Short mmCIF file of C-alpha atoms and ligand atoms in Angstrom, two decimals:
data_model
loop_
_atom_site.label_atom_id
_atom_site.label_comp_id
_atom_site.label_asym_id
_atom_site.label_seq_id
_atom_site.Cartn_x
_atom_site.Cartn_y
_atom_site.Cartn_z
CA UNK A 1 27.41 -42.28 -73.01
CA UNK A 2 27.82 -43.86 -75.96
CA UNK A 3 24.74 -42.48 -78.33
CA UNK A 4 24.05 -43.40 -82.16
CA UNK A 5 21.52 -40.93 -83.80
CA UNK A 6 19.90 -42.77 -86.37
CA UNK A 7 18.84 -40.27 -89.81
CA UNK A 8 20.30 -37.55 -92.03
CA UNK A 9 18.15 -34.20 -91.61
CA UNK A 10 17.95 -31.19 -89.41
CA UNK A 11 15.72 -33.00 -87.06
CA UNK A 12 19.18 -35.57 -87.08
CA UNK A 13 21.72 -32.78 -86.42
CA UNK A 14 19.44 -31.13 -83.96
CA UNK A 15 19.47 -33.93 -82.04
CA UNK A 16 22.97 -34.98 -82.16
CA UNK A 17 23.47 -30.78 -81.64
CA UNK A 18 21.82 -30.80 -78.28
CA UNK A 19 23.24 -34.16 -77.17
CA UNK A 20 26.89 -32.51 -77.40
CA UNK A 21 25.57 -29.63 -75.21
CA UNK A 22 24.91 -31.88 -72.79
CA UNK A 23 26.80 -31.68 -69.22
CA UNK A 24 28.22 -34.94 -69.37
CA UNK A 25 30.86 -35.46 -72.92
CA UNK A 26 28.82 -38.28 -75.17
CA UNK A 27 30.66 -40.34 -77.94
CA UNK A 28 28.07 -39.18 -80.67
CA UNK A 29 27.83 -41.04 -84.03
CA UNK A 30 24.67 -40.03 -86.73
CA UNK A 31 23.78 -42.99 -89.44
CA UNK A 32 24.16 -41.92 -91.35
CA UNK A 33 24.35 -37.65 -90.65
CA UNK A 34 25.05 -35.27 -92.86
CA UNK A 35 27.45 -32.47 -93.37
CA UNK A 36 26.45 -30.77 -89.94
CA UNK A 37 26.29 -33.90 -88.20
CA UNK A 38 30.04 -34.13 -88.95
CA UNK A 39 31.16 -31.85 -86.58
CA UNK A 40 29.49 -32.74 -83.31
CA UNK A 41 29.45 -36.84 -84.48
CA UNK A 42 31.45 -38.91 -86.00
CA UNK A 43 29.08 -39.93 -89.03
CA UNK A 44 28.37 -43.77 -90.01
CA UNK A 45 28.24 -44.40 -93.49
CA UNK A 46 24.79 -46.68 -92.58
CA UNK A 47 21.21 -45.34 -94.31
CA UNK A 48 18.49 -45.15 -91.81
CA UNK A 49 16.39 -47.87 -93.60
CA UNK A 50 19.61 -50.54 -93.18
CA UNK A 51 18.09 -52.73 -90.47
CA UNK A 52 20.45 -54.99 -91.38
CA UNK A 53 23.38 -52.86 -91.65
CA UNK A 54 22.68 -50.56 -88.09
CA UNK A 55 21.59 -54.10 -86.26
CA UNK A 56 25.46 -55.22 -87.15
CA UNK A 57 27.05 -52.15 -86.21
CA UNK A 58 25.33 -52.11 -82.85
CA UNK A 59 26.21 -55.53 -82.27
CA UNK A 60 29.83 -54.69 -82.32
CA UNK A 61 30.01 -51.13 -81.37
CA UNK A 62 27.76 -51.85 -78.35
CA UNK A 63 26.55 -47.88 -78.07
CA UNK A 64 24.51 -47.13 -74.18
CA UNK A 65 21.51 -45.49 -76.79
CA UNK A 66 20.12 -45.47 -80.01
CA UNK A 67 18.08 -42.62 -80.92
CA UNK A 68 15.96 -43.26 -83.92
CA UNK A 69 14.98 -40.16 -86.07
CA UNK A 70 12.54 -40.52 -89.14
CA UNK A 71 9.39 -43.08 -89.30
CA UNK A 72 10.88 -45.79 -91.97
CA UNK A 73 13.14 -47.70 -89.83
CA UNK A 74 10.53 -47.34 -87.32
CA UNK A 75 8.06 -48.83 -89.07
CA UNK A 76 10.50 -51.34 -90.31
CA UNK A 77 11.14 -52.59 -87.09
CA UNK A 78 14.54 -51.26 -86.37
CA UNK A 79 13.88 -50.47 -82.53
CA UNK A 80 12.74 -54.18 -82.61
CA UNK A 81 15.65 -55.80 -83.68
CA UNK A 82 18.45 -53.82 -81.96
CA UNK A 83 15.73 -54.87 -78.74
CA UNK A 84 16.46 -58.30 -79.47
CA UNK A 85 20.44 -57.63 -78.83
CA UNK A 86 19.77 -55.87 -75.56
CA UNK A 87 20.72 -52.53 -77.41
CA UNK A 88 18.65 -49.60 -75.36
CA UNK A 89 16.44 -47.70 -78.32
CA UNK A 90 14.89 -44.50 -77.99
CA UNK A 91 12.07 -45.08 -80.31
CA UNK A 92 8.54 -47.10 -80.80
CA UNK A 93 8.68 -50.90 -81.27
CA UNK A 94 7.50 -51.36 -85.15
CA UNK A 95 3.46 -52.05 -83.82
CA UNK A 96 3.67 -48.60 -81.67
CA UNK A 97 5.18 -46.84 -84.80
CA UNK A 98 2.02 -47.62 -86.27
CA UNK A 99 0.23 -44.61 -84.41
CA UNK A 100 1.50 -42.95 -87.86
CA UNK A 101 2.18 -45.52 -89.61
CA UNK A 102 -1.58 -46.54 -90.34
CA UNK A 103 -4.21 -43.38 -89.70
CA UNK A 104 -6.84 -46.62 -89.38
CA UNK A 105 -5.08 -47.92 -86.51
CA UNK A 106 -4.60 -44.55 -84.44
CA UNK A 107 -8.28 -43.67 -84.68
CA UNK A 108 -9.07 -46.98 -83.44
CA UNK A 109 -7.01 -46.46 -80.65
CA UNK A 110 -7.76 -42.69 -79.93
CA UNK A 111 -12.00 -44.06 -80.11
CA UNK A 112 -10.92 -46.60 -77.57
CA UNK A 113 -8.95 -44.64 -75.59
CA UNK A 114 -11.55 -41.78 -75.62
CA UNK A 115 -9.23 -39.28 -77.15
CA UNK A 116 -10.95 -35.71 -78.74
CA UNK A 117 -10.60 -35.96 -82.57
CA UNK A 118 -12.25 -35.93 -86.18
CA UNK A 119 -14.89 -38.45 -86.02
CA UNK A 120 -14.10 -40.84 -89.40
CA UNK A 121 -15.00 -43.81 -91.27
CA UNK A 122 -12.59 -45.94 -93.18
CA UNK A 123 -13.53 -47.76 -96.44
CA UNK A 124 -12.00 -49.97 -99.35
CA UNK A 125 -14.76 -49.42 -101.31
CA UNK A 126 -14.83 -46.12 -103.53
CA UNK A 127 -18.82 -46.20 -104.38
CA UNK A 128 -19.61 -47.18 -100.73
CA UNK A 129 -17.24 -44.52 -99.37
CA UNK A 130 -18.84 -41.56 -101.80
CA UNK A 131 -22.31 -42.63 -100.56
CA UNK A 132 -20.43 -41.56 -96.97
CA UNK A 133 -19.83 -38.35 -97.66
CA UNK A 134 -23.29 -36.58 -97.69
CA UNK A 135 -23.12 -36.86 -93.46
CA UNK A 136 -19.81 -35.19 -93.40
CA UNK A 137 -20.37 -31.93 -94.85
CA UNK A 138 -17.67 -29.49 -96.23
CA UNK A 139 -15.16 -29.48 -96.10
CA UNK A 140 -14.06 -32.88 -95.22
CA UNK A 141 -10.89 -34.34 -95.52
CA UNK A 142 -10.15 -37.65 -97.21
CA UNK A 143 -7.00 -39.52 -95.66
CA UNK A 144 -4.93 -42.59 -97.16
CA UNK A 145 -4.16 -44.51 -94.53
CA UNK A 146 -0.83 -45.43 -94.87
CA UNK A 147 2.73 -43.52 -95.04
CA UNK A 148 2.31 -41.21 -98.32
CA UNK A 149 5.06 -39.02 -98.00
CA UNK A 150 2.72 -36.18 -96.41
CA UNK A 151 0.50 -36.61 -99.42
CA UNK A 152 -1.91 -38.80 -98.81
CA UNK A 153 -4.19 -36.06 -97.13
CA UNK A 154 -6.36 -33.85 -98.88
CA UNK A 155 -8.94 -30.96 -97.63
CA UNK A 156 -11.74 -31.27 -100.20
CA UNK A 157 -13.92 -28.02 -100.65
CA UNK A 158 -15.99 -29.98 -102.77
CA UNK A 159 -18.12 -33.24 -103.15
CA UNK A 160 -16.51 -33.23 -106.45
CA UNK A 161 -12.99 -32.62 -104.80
CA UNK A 162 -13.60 -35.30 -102.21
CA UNK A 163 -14.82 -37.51 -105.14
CA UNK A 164 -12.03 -37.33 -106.71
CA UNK A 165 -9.92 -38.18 -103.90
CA UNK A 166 -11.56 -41.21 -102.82
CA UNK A 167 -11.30 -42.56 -106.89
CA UNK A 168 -7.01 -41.23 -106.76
CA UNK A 169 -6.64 -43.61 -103.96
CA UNK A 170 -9.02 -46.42 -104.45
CA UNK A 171 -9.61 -46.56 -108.38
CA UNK A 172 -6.07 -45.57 -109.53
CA UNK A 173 -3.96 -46.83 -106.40
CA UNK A 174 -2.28 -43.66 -106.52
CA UNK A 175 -0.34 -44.49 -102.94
CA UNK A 176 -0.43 -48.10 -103.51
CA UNK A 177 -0.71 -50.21 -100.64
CA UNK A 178 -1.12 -46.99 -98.36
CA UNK A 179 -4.31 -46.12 -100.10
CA UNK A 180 -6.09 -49.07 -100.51
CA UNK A 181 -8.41 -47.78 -97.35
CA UNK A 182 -9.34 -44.50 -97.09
CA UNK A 183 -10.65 -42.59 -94.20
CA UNK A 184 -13.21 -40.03 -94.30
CA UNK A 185 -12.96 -37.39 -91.69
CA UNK A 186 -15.19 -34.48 -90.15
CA UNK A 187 -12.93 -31.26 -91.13
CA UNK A 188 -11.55 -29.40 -87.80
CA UNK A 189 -11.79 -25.72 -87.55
CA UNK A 190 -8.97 -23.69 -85.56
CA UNK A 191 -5.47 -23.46 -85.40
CA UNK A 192 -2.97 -26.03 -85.67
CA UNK A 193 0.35 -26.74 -83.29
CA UNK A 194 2.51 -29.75 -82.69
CA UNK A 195 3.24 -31.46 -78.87
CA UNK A 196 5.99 -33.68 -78.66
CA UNK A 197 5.63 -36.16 -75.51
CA UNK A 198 8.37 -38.28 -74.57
CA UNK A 199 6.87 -41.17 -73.22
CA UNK A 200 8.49 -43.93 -71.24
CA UNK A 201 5.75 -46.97 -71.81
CA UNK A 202 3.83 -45.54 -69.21
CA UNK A 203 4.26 -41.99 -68.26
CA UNK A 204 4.94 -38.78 -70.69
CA UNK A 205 5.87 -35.82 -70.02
CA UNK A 206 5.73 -33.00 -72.48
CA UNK A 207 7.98 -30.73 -74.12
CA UNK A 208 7.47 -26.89 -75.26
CA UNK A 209 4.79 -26.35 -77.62
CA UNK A 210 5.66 -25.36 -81.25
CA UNK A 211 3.66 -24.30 -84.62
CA UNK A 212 5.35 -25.39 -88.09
CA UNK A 213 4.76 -24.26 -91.65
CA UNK A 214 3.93 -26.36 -94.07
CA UNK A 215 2.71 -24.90 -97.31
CA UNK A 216 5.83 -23.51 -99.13
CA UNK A 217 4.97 -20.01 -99.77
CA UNK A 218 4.22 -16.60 -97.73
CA UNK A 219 0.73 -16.49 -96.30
CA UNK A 220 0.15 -20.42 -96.20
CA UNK A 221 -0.20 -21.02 -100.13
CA UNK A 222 1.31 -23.35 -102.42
CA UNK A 223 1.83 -26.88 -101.94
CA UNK A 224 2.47 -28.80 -98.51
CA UNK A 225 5.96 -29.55 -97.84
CA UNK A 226 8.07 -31.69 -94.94
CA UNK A 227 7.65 -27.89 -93.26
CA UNK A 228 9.01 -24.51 -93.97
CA UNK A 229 9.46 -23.38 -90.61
CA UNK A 230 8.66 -23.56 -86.75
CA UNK A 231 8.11 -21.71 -84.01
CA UNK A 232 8.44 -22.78 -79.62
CA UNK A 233 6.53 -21.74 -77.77
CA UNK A 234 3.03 -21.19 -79.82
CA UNK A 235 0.76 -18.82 -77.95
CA UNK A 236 -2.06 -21.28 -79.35
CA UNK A 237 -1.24 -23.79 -76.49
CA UNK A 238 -2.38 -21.65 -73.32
CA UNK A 239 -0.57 -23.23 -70.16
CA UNK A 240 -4.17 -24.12 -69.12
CA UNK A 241 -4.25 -26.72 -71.94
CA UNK A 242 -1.29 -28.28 -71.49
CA UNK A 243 -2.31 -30.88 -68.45
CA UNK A 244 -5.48 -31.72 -70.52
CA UNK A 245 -3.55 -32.94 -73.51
CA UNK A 246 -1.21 -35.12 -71.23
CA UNK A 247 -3.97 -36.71 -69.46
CA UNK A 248 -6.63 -36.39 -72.47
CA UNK A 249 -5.13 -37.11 -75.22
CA UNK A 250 -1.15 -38.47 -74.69
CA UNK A 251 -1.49 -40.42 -71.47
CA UNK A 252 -4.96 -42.28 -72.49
CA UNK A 253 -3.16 -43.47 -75.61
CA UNK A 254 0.14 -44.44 -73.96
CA UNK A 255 -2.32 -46.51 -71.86
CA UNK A 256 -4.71 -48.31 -74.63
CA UNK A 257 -1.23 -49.08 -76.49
CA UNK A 258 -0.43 -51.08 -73.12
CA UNK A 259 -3.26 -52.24 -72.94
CA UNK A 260 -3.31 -54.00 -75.91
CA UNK A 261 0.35 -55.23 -74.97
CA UNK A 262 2.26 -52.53 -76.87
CA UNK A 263 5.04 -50.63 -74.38
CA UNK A 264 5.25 -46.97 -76.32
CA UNK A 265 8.93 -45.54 -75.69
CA UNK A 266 10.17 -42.90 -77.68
CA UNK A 267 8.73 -39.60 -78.97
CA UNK A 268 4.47 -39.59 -79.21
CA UNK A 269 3.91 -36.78 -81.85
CA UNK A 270 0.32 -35.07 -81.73
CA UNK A 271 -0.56 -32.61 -84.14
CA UNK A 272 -3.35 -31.11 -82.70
CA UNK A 273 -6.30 -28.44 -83.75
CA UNK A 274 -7.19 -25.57 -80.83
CA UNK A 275 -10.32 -24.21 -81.46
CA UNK A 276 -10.81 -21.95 -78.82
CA UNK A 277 -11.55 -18.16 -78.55
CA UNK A 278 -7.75 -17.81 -78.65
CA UNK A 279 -6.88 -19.85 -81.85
CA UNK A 280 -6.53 -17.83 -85.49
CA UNK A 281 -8.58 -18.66 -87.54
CA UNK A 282 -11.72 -20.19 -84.88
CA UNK A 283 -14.45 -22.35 -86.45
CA UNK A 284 -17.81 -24.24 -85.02
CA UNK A 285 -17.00 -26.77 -82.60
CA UNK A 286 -15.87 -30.29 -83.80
CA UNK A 287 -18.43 -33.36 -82.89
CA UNK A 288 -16.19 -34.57 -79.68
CA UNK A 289 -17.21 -31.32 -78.12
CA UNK A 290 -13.69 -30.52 -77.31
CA UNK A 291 -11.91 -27.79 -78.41
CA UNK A 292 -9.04 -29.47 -78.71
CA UNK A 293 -8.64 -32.07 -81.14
CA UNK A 294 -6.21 -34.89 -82.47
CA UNK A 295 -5.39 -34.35 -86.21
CA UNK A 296 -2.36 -36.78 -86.91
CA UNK A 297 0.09 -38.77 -84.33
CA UNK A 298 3.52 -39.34 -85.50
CA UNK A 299 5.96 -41.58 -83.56
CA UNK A 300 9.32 -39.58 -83.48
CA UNK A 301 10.34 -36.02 -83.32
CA UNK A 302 8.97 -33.16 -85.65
CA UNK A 303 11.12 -32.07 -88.61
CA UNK A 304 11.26 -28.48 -88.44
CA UNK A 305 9.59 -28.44 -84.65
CA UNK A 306 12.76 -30.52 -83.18
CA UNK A 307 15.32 -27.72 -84.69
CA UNK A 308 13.15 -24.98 -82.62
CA UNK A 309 12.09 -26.95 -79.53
CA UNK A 310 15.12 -28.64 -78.67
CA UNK A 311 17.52 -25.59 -78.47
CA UNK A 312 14.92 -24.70 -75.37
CA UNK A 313 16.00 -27.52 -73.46
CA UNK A 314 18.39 -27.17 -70.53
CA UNK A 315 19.85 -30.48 -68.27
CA UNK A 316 20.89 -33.63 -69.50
CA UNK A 317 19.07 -34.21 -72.98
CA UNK A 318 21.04 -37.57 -73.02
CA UNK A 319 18.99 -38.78 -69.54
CA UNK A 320 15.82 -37.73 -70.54
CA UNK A 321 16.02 -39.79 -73.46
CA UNK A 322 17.78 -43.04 -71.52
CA UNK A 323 15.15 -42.33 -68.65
CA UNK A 324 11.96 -42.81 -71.39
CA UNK A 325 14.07 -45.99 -73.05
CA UNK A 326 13.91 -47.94 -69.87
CA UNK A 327 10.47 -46.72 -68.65
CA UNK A 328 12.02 -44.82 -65.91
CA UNK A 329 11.21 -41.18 -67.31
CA UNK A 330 10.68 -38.33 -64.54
CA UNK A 331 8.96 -34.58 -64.96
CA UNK A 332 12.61 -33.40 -63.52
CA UNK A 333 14.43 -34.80 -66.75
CA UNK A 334 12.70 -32.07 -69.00
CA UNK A 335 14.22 -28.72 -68.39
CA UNK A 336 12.69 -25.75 -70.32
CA UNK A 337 14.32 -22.44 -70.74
CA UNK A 338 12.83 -18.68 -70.78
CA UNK A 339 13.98 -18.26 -74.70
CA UNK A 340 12.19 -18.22 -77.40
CA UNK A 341 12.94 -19.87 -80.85
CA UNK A 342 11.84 -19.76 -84.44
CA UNK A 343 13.38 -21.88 -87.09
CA UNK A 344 13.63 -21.18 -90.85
CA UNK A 345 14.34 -24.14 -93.75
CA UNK A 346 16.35 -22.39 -96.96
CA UNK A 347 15.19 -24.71 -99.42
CA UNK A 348 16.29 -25.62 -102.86
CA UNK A 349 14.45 -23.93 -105.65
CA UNK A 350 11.63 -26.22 -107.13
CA UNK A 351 10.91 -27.86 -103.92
CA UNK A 352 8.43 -29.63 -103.10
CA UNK A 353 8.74 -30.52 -106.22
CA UNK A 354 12.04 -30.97 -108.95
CA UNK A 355 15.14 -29.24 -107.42
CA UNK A 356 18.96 -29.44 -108.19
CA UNK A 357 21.46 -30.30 -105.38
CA UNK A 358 24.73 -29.91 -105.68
CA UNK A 359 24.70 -26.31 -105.15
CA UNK A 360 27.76 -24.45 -103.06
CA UNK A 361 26.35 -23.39 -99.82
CA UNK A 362 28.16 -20.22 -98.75
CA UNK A 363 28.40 -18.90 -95.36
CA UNK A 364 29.62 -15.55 -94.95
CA UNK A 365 31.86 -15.37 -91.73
CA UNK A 366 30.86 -12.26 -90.41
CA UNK A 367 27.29 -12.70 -89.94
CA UNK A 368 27.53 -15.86 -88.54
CA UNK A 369 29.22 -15.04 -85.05
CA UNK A 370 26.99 -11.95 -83.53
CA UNK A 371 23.43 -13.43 -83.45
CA UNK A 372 22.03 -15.50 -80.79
CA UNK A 373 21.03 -18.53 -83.26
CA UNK A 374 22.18 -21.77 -84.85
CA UNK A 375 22.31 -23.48 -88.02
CA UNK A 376 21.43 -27.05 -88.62
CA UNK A 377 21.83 -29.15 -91.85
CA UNK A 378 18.74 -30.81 -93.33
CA UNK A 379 20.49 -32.15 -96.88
CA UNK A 380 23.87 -30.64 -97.26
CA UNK A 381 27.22 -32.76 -97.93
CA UNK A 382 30.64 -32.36 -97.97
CA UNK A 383 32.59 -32.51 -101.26
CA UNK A 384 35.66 -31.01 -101.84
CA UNK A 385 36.15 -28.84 -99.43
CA UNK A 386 33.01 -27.10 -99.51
CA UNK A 387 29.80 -27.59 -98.51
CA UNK A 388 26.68 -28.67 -101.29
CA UNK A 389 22.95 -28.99 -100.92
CA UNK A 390 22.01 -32.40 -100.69
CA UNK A 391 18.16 -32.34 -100.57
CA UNK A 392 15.06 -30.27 -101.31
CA UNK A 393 15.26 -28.67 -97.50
CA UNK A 394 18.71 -27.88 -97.12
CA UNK A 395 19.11 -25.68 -93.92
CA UNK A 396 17.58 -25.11 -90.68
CA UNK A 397 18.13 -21.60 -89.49
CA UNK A 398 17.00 -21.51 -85.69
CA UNK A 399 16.88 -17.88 -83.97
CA UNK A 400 16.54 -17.52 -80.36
CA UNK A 401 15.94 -14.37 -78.26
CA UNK A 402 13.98 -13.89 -74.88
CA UNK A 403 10.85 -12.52 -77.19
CA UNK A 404 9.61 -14.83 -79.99
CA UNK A 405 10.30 -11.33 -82.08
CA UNK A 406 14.02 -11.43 -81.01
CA UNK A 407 14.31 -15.11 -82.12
CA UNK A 408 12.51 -14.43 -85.32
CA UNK A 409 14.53 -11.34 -85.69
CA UNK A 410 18.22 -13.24 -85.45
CA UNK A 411 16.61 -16.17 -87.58
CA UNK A 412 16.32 -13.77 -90.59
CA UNK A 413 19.60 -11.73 -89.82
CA UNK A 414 22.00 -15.30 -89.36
CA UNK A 415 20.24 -16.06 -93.00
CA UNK A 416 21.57 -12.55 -94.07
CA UNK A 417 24.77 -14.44 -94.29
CA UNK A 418 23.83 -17.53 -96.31
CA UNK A 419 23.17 -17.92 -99.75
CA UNK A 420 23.43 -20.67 -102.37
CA UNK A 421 21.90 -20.52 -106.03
CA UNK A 422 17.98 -20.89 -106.14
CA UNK A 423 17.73 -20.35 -102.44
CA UNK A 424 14.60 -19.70 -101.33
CA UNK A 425 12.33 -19.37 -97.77
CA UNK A 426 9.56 -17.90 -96.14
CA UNK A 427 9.47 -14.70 -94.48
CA UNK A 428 6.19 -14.87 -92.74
CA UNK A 429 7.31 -17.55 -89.79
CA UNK A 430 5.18 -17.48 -86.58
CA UNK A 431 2.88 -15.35 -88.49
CA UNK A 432 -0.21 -17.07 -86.23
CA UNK A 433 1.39 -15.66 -83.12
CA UNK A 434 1.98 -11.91 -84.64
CA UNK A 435 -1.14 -11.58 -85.93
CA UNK A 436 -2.47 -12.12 -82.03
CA UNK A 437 -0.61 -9.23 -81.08
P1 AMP B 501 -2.03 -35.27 -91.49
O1 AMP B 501 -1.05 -35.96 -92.38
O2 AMP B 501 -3.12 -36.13 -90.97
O3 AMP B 501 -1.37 -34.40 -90.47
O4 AMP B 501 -2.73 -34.16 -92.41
C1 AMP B 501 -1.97 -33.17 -93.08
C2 AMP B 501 -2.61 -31.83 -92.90
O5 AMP B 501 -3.96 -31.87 -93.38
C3 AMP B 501 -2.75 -31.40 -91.45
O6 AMP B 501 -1.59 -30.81 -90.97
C4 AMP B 501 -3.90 -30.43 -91.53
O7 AMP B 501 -3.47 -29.18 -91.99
C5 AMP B 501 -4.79 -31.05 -92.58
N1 AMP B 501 -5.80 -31.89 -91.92
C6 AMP B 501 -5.74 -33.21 -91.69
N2 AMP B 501 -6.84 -33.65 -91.08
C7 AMP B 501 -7.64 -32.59 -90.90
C8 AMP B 501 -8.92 -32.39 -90.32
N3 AMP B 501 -9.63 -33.42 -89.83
N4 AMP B 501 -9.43 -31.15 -90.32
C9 AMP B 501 -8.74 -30.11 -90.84
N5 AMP B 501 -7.54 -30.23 -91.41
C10 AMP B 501 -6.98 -31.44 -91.44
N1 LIG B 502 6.72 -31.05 -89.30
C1 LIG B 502 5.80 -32.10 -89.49
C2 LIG B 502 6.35 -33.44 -89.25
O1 LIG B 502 7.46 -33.63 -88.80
O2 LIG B 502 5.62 -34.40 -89.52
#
């Protein structure tokens, strides 16, 4: 097949990774990719937000997929317009990507589709939305509703806190447009973990559970970032709650999207909260009764969870993804392996906030080739000869073994070998599942 990865991260180079493992030999281009990218695709010098630019390229390079990475072009309407040249898109139509694209929209659709999650209230009105907050307790959690960048969430001990909150996003327009409402949310106890579903407009079927990291630091402090690691499987998600989130909680919404005359193909995204005995830490119970709960939805692949997921995946990657494109998607095209896999981002100093790129990545030779893992480039480019960071997340570092020790094990040694100046990561990935022993 002829397959264009749309994006530039490790999610990106995952993909295109996987797709090259794939029994069949693909013609694999990335738009527009990165330095990893480059060797398993040939890279298109096209940004993922060019609707324009990757419509035109389609038109004449006529690939069998497209396979659309990050949420912008989503959201934009990419999947849309190569639709209207007959080009096959794995990937949401514009008014599906809005499952993350507006938090408004996906609890309207979750209430109507009775799916378990924080019950909420939205508002555009800061004094009417502070007068709201008395019936939620503390914490509660005050959400722009539009894209922020991952910032537009905050976890407010206080009524002061949440106070605040609802003035930075309605008073001072601190996300713009994306804040103008805000929704106030009942705070979830319990652990956290991500599902990715592909879905096929009708059916889903599930891939391996995984855990990501997103404060930057040991221990879960510091700031949230894009993620600073992964983990697949996460003991959180027992194999007994697996069918209830495809039929509770994916399935129902695949169906009220449909309902309301939006077909859902590509990647459905739920971050969820377990709150059962098994989850660390464990909390009351949430209002729906259910222990678990919907936190977020995002329409495409996780960024770390893809790097550790994917490299679990046996068969034809290329099918399953054609199969959910044109609504043909069968429980036989997922194939999971035994392995286990942990992923690790090395990330610029500074980040999430100020970094410098430009940095020489250097790989030392002999660490690289005796430990059962992979590397994948988040932002890295080519110049010269050698190999800079390009980005505030620069590498992916995926470790696999047959225990989730082993893989987090040959994670750490494979980054033995790597080093580039203000390097930094965490050394506490899959922590969660450790500390249940
Ligand atoms: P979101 O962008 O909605 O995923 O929110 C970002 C992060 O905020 C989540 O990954 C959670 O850690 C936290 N969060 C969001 N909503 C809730 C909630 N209702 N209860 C507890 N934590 C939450
Ligand atoms: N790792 C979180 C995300 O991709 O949104």
């Amino acid at each position: 097949m002829k397959i264009l990865v749309v994006g530039s991260g490790g999610r990106e180079h995952a993909l295109a990774w996987r797709l090259a493992q794939d029994p069949e030999k693909h013609a694999l281009f990335c738009a527009p990719g990165n330095a990893g990218t480059a060797a398993v695709a040939t890279n298109v010098p096209l940004k993922a937000d060019d609707i324009a630019g990757l419509v035109a390229w389609a038109k004449t390079e006529r690939p069998d997929l497209v396979v659309v990475g990050p949420e912008a072009p989503l959201v934009l309407g990419l999947v849309d317009a190569l639709e209207k040249e007959g080009v096959v898109c794995f990937g949401p139509v514009a008014a599906g990507a809005r499952m993350e694209g507006s938090k408004r929209f996906a609890k309207e659709v979750m209430d109507a589709a009775g799916v378990p999650t924080g019950k909420a209230e939205t508002f555009t009105d800061a004094a009417r939305a502070k007068a709201a907050l008395p019936a939620f307790g503390l914490p509660v959690v005050i959400k722009a509703d539009g894209l922020a960048a991952g910032k537009g969430v905050v976890v407010a001990e206080t009524r002061e806190q949440a106070e605040a909150a609802i003035d930075d996003m309605l008073v001072a327009n601190k996300f713009g447009a994306a804040g103008a409402e805000v929704l106030i949310e009942e705070f979830l106890h319990g652990e956290e973990c991500s599902i990715l579903a592909l879905v096929d407009g009708e059916n889903a079927v599930l891939l391996p559970s995984s855990q990501d990291h997103k404060r930057v630091f040991d221990g879960d402090k510091g700031p949230n970032t894009g993620g600073m690691g992964a983990y697949s499987p996460a003991p959180v998600v027992t194999s007994d709650k697996l069918p209830l989130i495809r039929d509770k909680i994916i399935l129902p919404v695949v169906r009220e999207l449909k309902r309301r005359g939006i077909t859902y193909r590509g990647v459905l995204y739920a971050g969820l909260m377990v709150n059962d005995a098994n989850a660390v830490p464990h909390g009351p119970t949430a209002t729906s009764g259910s222990d678990v709960n919907v936190v977020e939805f995002n329409a495409r692949f996780g960024d770390p969870e893809t790097e550790a997921v994917l490299p679990r995946l046996g068969g034809s990657f290329a099918t399953a993804l054609l199969h959910a494109a044109t609504g043909c998607l069968r429980d036989e095209d997922v194939v999971v392996k035994d392995d286990c896999a942990a992923t690790v981002i090395l990330a610029s100093g500074g980040y999430p906030g100020a970094y410098e790129n430009n940095r020489i990545i250097e790989f030392s030779k002999s660490r690289m080739e005796d430990v059962e893992s992979l590397v994948f480039h988040c932002g890295t480019k080519a110049e010269g000869g050698r190999i800079v960071t390009a980005g505030g997340r620069v590498l992916s570092v995926t470790g696999l073994g047959a225990t989730l020790r082993a893989a987090v094990d040959n994670a750490y040694a494979r980054i033995a070998g790597i080093s580039f100046d203000g390097m930094f990561y965490r050394k506490d990935i899959a922590h969660r599942a450790f500390a249940r022993g």
